[in-house]
Coordinates of C-alpha atoms in Angstrom, one line a residue:
X6 CA -26.4 -40.0 62.2
X7 CA -25.9 -39.2 65.9
X8 CA -28.9 -37.2 67.2
X9 CA -27.7 -37.0 70.8
X10 CA -27.2 -33.6 72.5
X11 CA -23.9 -32.0 71.4
X12 CA -22.7 -32.0 75.1
X13 CA -23.0 -35.8 75.2
X14 CA -21.2 -36.3 71.9
X15 CA -18.5 -33.9 73.0
X16 CA -17.9 -35.9 76.2
X17 CA -17.5 -39.0 74.1
X18 CA -14.9 -37.3 71.9
X19 CA -12.9 -36.1 74.9
X20 CA -13.1 -39.6 76.5
X21 CA -11.9 -41.1 73.2
X22 CA -9.0 -38.8 73.1
X23 CA -8.2 -39.5 76.7
X24 CA -8.2 -43.3 76.2
X25 CA -6.0 -43.0 73.1
X26 CA -3.6 -40.8 75.1
X27 CA -3.4 -43.4 77.8
X28 CA -3.0 -46.3 75.4
X29 CA -0.8 -49.1 76.8
X30 CA 0.2 -50.3 73.3
X31 CA 2.3 -47.3 72.4
X32 CA 3.4 -44.0 73.9
X33 CA 4.7 -42.1 70.9
X34 CA 4.5 -38.3 70.9
X35 CA 1.4 -36.6 69.6
X36 CA 1.8 -33.9 67.0
X37 CA -1.5 -31.9 66.8
X38 CA -1.7 -30.1 63.5
X39 CA -3.0 -26.6 64.3
X40 CA -4.0 -24.1 61.6
X41 CA -6.1 -22.0 64.0
X42 CA -9.2 -22.8 61.9
X43 CA -12.4 -24.3 63.2
X44 CA -11.6 -28.0 62.9
X45 CA -8.0 -27.9 64.3
X46 CA -9.3 -25.7 67.1
X47 CA -11.9 -28.3 68.1
X48 CA -9.2 -31.0 68.1
X49 CA -6.8 -28.9 70.2
X50 CA -9.7 -28.2 72.6
X51 CA -10.4 -31.9 73.0
X52 CA -6.8 -32.7 73.6
X53 CA -6.6 -30.0 76.3
X54 CA -9.8 -31.3 78.0
X55 CA -8.5 -34.8 77.9
X56 CA -5.2 -33.9 79.5
X57 CA -6.8 -31.9 82.2
X58 CA -8.9 -34.9 83.1
X59 CA -5.8 -37.1 83.5
X60 CA -3.8 -37.0 86.8
X61 CA -0.4 -35.3 86.3
X62 CA 1.4 -38.5 87.2
X63 CA -0.1 -40.2 84.1
X64 CA 0.6 -37.3 81.6
X65 CA 3.7 -39.0 80.2
X66 CA 3.1 -38.7 76.5
X67 CA 4.5 -35.4 75.1
X68 CA 2.1 -33.4 72.9
X69 CA 3.2 -30.9 70.3
X70 CA 0.8 -28.2 69.0
X71 CA 2.3 -27.5 65.6
X72 CA 1.2 -24.7 63.2
X73 CA 2.7 -23.9 59.8
X74 CA 3.6 -20.4 58.6
X75 CA 4.1 -20.3 54.8
X76 CA 5.3 -16.8 55.2
X77 CA 2.6 -15.6 52.8
X78 CA -0.4 -16.4 55.0
X79 CA -3.3 -13.9 55.0
X80 CA -2.1 -11.3 57.6
X81 CA -5.5 -11.4 59.4
X82 CA -5.4 -15.1 59.7
X83 CA -1.8 -15.1 60.9
X84 CA -2.7 -12.5 63.5
X85 CA -5.4 -14.8 64.8
X86 CA -3.1 -17.7 64.9
X87 CA -0.4 -15.7 66.8
X88 CA -3.0 -14.6 69.3
X89 CA -4.4 -18.1 69.9
X90 CA -1.0 -19.9 70.1
X91 CA 0.2 -17.2 72.6
X92 CA -2.8 -18.0 74.8
X93 CA -2.1 -21.8 74.4
X94 CA 1.5 -21.3 75.5
X95 CA 0.4 -19.3 78.5
X96 CA -2.1 -22.0 79.5
X97 CA 0.3 -24.8 79.0
X98 CA 2.8 -23.2 81.3
X99 CA 0.2 -22.2 83.9
X100 CA -1.4 -25.7 84.0
X101 CA 1.8 -27.6 83.8
X102 CA 0.7 -29.7 80.7
X103 CA 3.3 -31.7 78.8
X104 CA 2.8 -29.6 75.7
X105 CA 5.1 -27.9 73.3
X106 CA 3.8 -25.1 71.0
X107 CA 5.8 -25.0 67.8
X108 CA 5.6 -23.4 64.3
X109 CA 7.2 -24.6 61.1
X110 CA 8.4 -22.5 58.2
X111 CA 9.9 -23.2 54.8
X112 CA 13.7 -23.0 54.5
X113 CA 14.8 -19.5 53.3
X114 CA 15.8 -20.9 49.9
X115 CA 12.3 -22.4 49.5
X116 CA 10.1 -19.5 50.4
X117 CA 7.4 -18.3 48.0
X118 CA 9.2 -15.0 47.2
X119 CA 12.7 -16.5 46.9
X120 CA 11.4 -19.1 44.4
X121 CA 9.1 -16.7 42.5
X122 CA 11.3 -13.6 42.4
X123 CA 14.7 -15.0 43.1
X124 CA 14.7 -18.0 40.8
X125 CA 11.8 -16.9 38.5
X126 CA 9.4 -19.7 39.1
X127 CA 6.2 -18.8 37.3
X128 CA 3.1 -18.0 39.4
X129 CA 1.6 -21.3 40.6
X130 CA -1.4 -22.7 38.8
X131 CA -3.4 -25.9 38.9
X132 CA -1.0 -27.6 36.5
X133 CA 2.2 -26.4 38.3
X134 CA 1.5 -26.0 42.0
X135 CA 5.1 -25.9 43.2
X136 CA 4.2 -24.0 46.4
X137 CA 2.3 -26.6 48.5
X138 CA 5.1 -29.1 48.9
X139 CA 7.8 -26.5 49.7
X140 CA 5.7 -24.2 51.9
X141 CA 3.4 -26.6 53.7
X142 CA 4.3 -30.3 53.3
X143 CA 8.1 -30.2 53.7
X144 CA 8.4 -28.0 56.8
X145 CA 5.8 -29.9 58.8
X146 CA 7.0 -33.3 57.5
X147 CA 10.5 -32.5 58.7
X148 CA 9.1 -31.7 62.2
X149 CA 7.3 -35.1 62.2
X150 CA 10.3 -37.0 61.0
X151 CA 12.5 -35.4 63.6
X152 CA 10.2 -36.8 66.3
X153 CA 10.1 -40.2 64.6
X154 CA 13.9 -40.3 64.7
X155 CA 13.9 -39.4 68.4
X156 CA 11.1 -41.7 69.5
X157 CA 10.7 -44.4 66.8
X158 CA 7.3 -43.2 65.7
X159 CA 4.9 -40.3 66.0
X160 CA 1.1 -39.9 66.1
X161 CA -0.3 -37.0 64.1
X162 CA -3.6 -35.8 65.4
X163 CA -5.7 -34.0 62.8
X164 CA -9.0 -32.3 62.5
X165 CA -10.0 -34.3 59.4
X166 CA -13.7 -34.8 58.9
X167 CA -15.3 -37.2 56.5
X168 CA -18.0 -34.7 55.4
X169 CA -15.5 -31.9 54.5
X170 CA -15.6 -32.6 50.8
X171 CA -16.0 -35.5 48.3
X172 CA -12.2 -35.5 47.7
X173 CA -11.5 -35.5 51.5
X174 CA -14.0 -38.4 52.0
X175 CA -12.2 -40.4 49.3
X176 CA -8.8 -39.8 51.0
X177 CA -10.2 -40.7 54.4
X178 CA -11.8 -43.9 53.1
X179 CA -8.6 -44.8 51.3
X180 CA -6.6 -44.9 54.6
X181 CA -8.8 -46.7 57.0
X182 CA -7.7 -47.5 60.6
X183 CA -5.2 -50.3 61.3
X184 CA -6.9 -53.4 62.6
X185 CA -7.9 -53.0 66.3
X186 CA -6.6 -49.5 66.4
X187 CA -7.8 -45.9 66.2
X188 CA -4.8 -45.1 64.1
X189 CA -4.0 -45.3 60.4
X190 CA -0.7 -45.2 58.6
X191 CA 0.5 -42.0 57.1
X192 CA 0.4 -42.1 53.3
X193 CA 4.0 -41.0 52.8
X194 CA 5.9 -40.7 56.1
X195 CA 7.1 -44.0 57.5
X196 CA 6.7 -44.3 61.2
X197 CA 3.9 -41.7 61.3
X198 CA 0.3 -42.6 62.2
X199 CA -2.8 -40.5 62.0
X200 CA -5.4 -40.1 64.8
X201 CA -8.7 -38.5 63.7
X202 CA -10.9 -37.8 66.8
X203 CA -13.5 -35.6 65.0
X204 CA -13.8 -37.7 61.9
X205 CA -17.6 -38.1 62.0
X206 CA -18.6 -34.5 63.0
X207 CA -20.4 -32.3 60.6
X208 CA -19.6 -28.7 59.9
X209 CA -22.7 -27.7 62.0
X210 CA -21.4 -29.9 64.8
X211 CA -18.1 -28.1 64.8
X212 CA -19.7 -24.7 65.0
X213 CA -22.1 -25.8 67.7
X214 CA -19.2 -27.1 69.8
X215 CA -17.2 -23.9 69.4
X216 CA -20.3 -21.9 70.3
X217 CA -21.1 -24.1 73.3
X218 CA -17.8 -24.4 75.2
X219 CA -15.2 -21.7 76.0
X220 CA -11.6 -22.2 75.0
X221 CA -9.7 -24.1 77.7
X222 CA -6.7 -21.9 77.1
X223 CA -8.8 -18.8 78.0
X224 CA -11.2 -16.5 76.3
X225 CA -13.9 -17.5 73.8
X226 CA -14.0 -18.5 70.1
X227 CA -15.8 -15.2 69.2
X228 CA -12.9 -13.9 67.1
X229 CA -12.8 -17.2 65.2
X230 CA -16.5 -16.9 64.4
X231 CA -15.9 -13.3 63.2
X232 CA -12.9 -14.3 61.1
X233 CA -15.0 -16.9 59.2
X234 CA -17.9 -14.5 58.9
X235 CA -15.7 -11.8 57.4
X236 CA -13.8 -14.1 55.1
X237 CA -16.9 -16.0 53.9
X238 CA -15.2 -19.4 53.9
X239 CA -13.0 -22.0 55.4
X240 CA -9.3 -22.5 56.1
X241 CA -6.6 -24.3 54.1
X242 CA -6.1 -27.3 56.4
X243 CA -2.9 -28.8 57.7
X244 CA -1.4 -30.5 54.6
X245 CA 1.0 -33.4 55.2
X246 CA 1.1 -35.2 51.9
X247 CA 0.3 -34.8 48.2
X248 CA -2.8 -36.9 48.6
X249 CA -4.2 -34.0 50.7
X250 CA -2.7 -31.2 48.6
X251 CA -6.0 -30.5 46.7
X252 CA -7.3 -29.0 50.0
X253 CA -4.9 -26.2 49.3
X254 CA -5.9 -23.8 46.6
X255 CA -9.5 -24.9 45.9
X256 CA -12.8 -23.2 46.3
X257 CA -13.5 -25.5 49.3
X258 CA -10.6 -24.2 51.4
X259 CA -10.3 -20.5 51.1
X260 CA -8.2 -19.4 54.1
X261 CA -4.6 -19.7 53.0
X262 CA -1.8 -17.8 51.3
X263 CA -2.8 -14.3 50.2
X264 CA -0.6 -14.8 47.2
X265 CA -2.5 -17.9 46.0
X266 CA -2.7 -17.8 42.2
X267 CA -4.1 -21.3 41.9
X268 CA -7.6 -20.1 42.7
X269 CA -9.4 -17.9 40.1
X270 CA -10.5 -15.4 42.8
X271 CA -9.4 -15.0 46.4
X272 CA -12.8 -15.0 48.1
X273 CA -11.4 -14.8 51.7
X274 CA -9.4 -11.6 51.0
X275 CA -12.2 -10.1 49.1
X276 CA -14.5 -11.0 52.0
X277 CA -12.2 -9.2 54.4
X278 CA -12.3 -6.1 52.1
X279 CA -16.1 -6.3 51.8
X280 CA -16.3 -6.4 55.6
X281 CA -14.3 -3.2 55.9
X282 CA -10.7 -4.3 55.9
X283 CA -9.8 -2.0 53.0
X284 CA -6.0 -2.3 53.7
X285 CA -6.2 -5.6 51.8
X286 CA -7.1 -4.0 48.4
X287 CA -3.4 -3.6 47.3
X288 CA -2.8 -7.3 48.2
X289 CA -5.7 -8.4 46.0
X290 CA -4.6 -6.2 43.1
X291 CA -1.1 -7.6 43.4
X292 CA -2.2 -11.2 43.5
X293 CA -4.4 -10.6 40.4
X294 CA -1.5 -9.0 38.6
X295 CA 0.7 -12.1 39.3
X296 CA -2.0 -14.2 37.6
X297 CA -2.1 -11.9 34.6
X298 CA 1.6 -11.8 34.0
X299 CA 2.2 -15.5 34.4
X300 CA 2.0 -16.4 30.7
X301 CA 3.3 -13.1 29.2
X302 CA 6.0 -14.3 26.8
X303 CA 7.8 -10.9 27.2
X304 CA 8.3 -11.7 30.9
X305 CA 9.4 -15.3 30.5
X306 CA 12.8 -16.6 29.4
X307 CA 12.9 -18.8 26.3
X308 CA 15.1 -21.4 28.0
X309 CA 14.6 -23.3 31.2
X310 CA 16.8 -22.9 34.3
X311 CA 18.9 -25.9 33.0
X312 CA 19.8 -23.9 29.9
X313 CA 17.6 -26.0 27.5
X314 CA 14.8 -25.2 25.2
X315 CA 11.7 -27.3 26.0
X316 CA 8.7 -28.4 24.0
X317 CA 5.6 -30.4 24.8
X318 CA 4.5 -33.5 22.9
X319 CA 2.6 -31.3 20.4
X320 CA 5.7 -29.3 19.7
X321 CA 4.5 -26.2 21.6
X322 CA 7.3 -24.3 23.3
X323 CA 7.3 -24.4 27.1
X324 CA 8.7 -21.1 28.4
X325 CA 11.3 -20.9 31.2
X326 CA 11.3 -18.8 34.3
X327 CA 10.5 -15.1 34.7
X328 CA 13.2 -13.0 33.2
X329 CA 15.5 -11.0 35.5
X330 CA 13.8 -7.8 34.4
X331 CA 10.4 -9.3 35.2
X332 CA 11.6 -10.4 38.6
X333 CA 12.9 -6.9 39.3
X334 CA 9.5 -5.6 38.4
X335 CA 7.7 -8.0 40.7
X336 CA 10.0 -7.1 43.6
X337 CA 9.5 -3.4 43.1
X338 CA 5.8 -3.8 43.0
X339 CA 5.8 -6.0 46.1
X340 CA 7.8 -3.5 48.1
X341 CA 5.4 -0.8 47.0
X342 CA 2.4 -2.9 48.1
X343 CA 4.2 -3.6 51.4
X344 CA 4.6 0.1 51.9
X345 CA 0.9 0.8 51.2
X346 CA -0.2 -2.1 53.4
X347 CA 1.9 -1.1 56.3
X348 CA 2.9 -4.6 57.4
X349 CA 5.7 -6.9 56.4
X350 CA 5.1 -9.0 53.3
X351 CA 8.7 -10.0 52.6
X352 CA 11.7 -10.3 54.9
X353 CA 15.1 -8.6 54.5
X354 CA 16.7 -12.0 54.4
X355 CA 14.5 -13.0 51.5
X356 CA 15.4 -9.8 49.6
X357 CA 19.1 -10.4 50.2
X358 CA 18.9 -14.0 48.9
X359 CA 16.8 -12.9 45.9
X360 CA 19.6 -10.5 44.9
X361 CA 22.2 -13.4 45.2
X362 CA 20.1 -15.6 42.9
X363 CA 19.9 -12.7 40.4
X364 CA 23.6 -12.3 40.4
X365 CA 24.1 -16.1 39.9
X366 CA 21.6 -16.1 37.0
X367 CA 23.2 -13.1 35.3
X368 CA 26.6 -14.7 35.6
X369 CA 25.3 -17.9 34.1
X370 CA 23.6 -16.0 31.2
X371 CA 26.9 -14.2 30.5
X372 CA 28.7 -17.5 30.4
X373 CA 26.1 -18.9 27.9
X374 CA 26.4 -15.8 25.8
X375 CA 30.2 -16.3 25.5
X376 CA 29.9 -19.9 24.4

């Protein structure tokens, strides 16, 4: 345990980041995973401070600040992320830093609503969590792979901490640093290496740092403190592999998709409501309804999307996707909730593609009926 003053420890972290940035053994681009939560904010802060301490002539390594939008993020969290990334973009331009601010999103045919309402995927649960890979892992992994293709490799800078949870500690310990290096190989992306500058910080350390030093891109971290206070929890971290997927949809990481049906109760949304954000009530009610209808046999097709009846090893029937009628019901309710909420919850492009998938499924059903 490091009992030194937080200011001294912070200077060590910034110096560590600076030395790694200036490493003579490799100059691959950095991709900083930025969720807007406390841990990724501290990491982005450290990277900023390190770059500002380096003469412009030596700032040769490109840095990408990359956030992910699942398109079903909690609107309050998304508003915070938008605000912070806008400030970062302005600071990067004003300070002349070699940084790119980017945001990844799932492909249109892989969004939550297109898969749930368009194709009828049942609401995700702990046994069938189809959302994490499509909404989080694939979009950001594609961004990383594009950089690997362009530069030969990429360094992913993450706000991973050993003390976050037992599961996270096990994952961290599983992938220790390469010999003589501050990097460790990514578990599933060839050519990607992980740099973890705040690995040994505790949660209290993170909050003390955020409260002690103003954001280098301008402003303070006051809104971030308030966001956590209102939501009573933490954020779903940047997820880059299935090893890390349990961080999404667990009681330990409660900032995330407002549609998350993997958790029993959405504590962050309820926290926002309890703190006076009553506009979120329809969203919570809708999410709870998605959980309730998941296993309703009247709303599920008897056959799978491949046209087959499926049974498990015990002989129990495994139902197929939501029926077209159920999907229509879900879309109608969602559009009503969107109207009540007063903010966009589904895009017009998603609605149009949903209707196309319905037409294709109806055509397929008619073909099967005529066989």
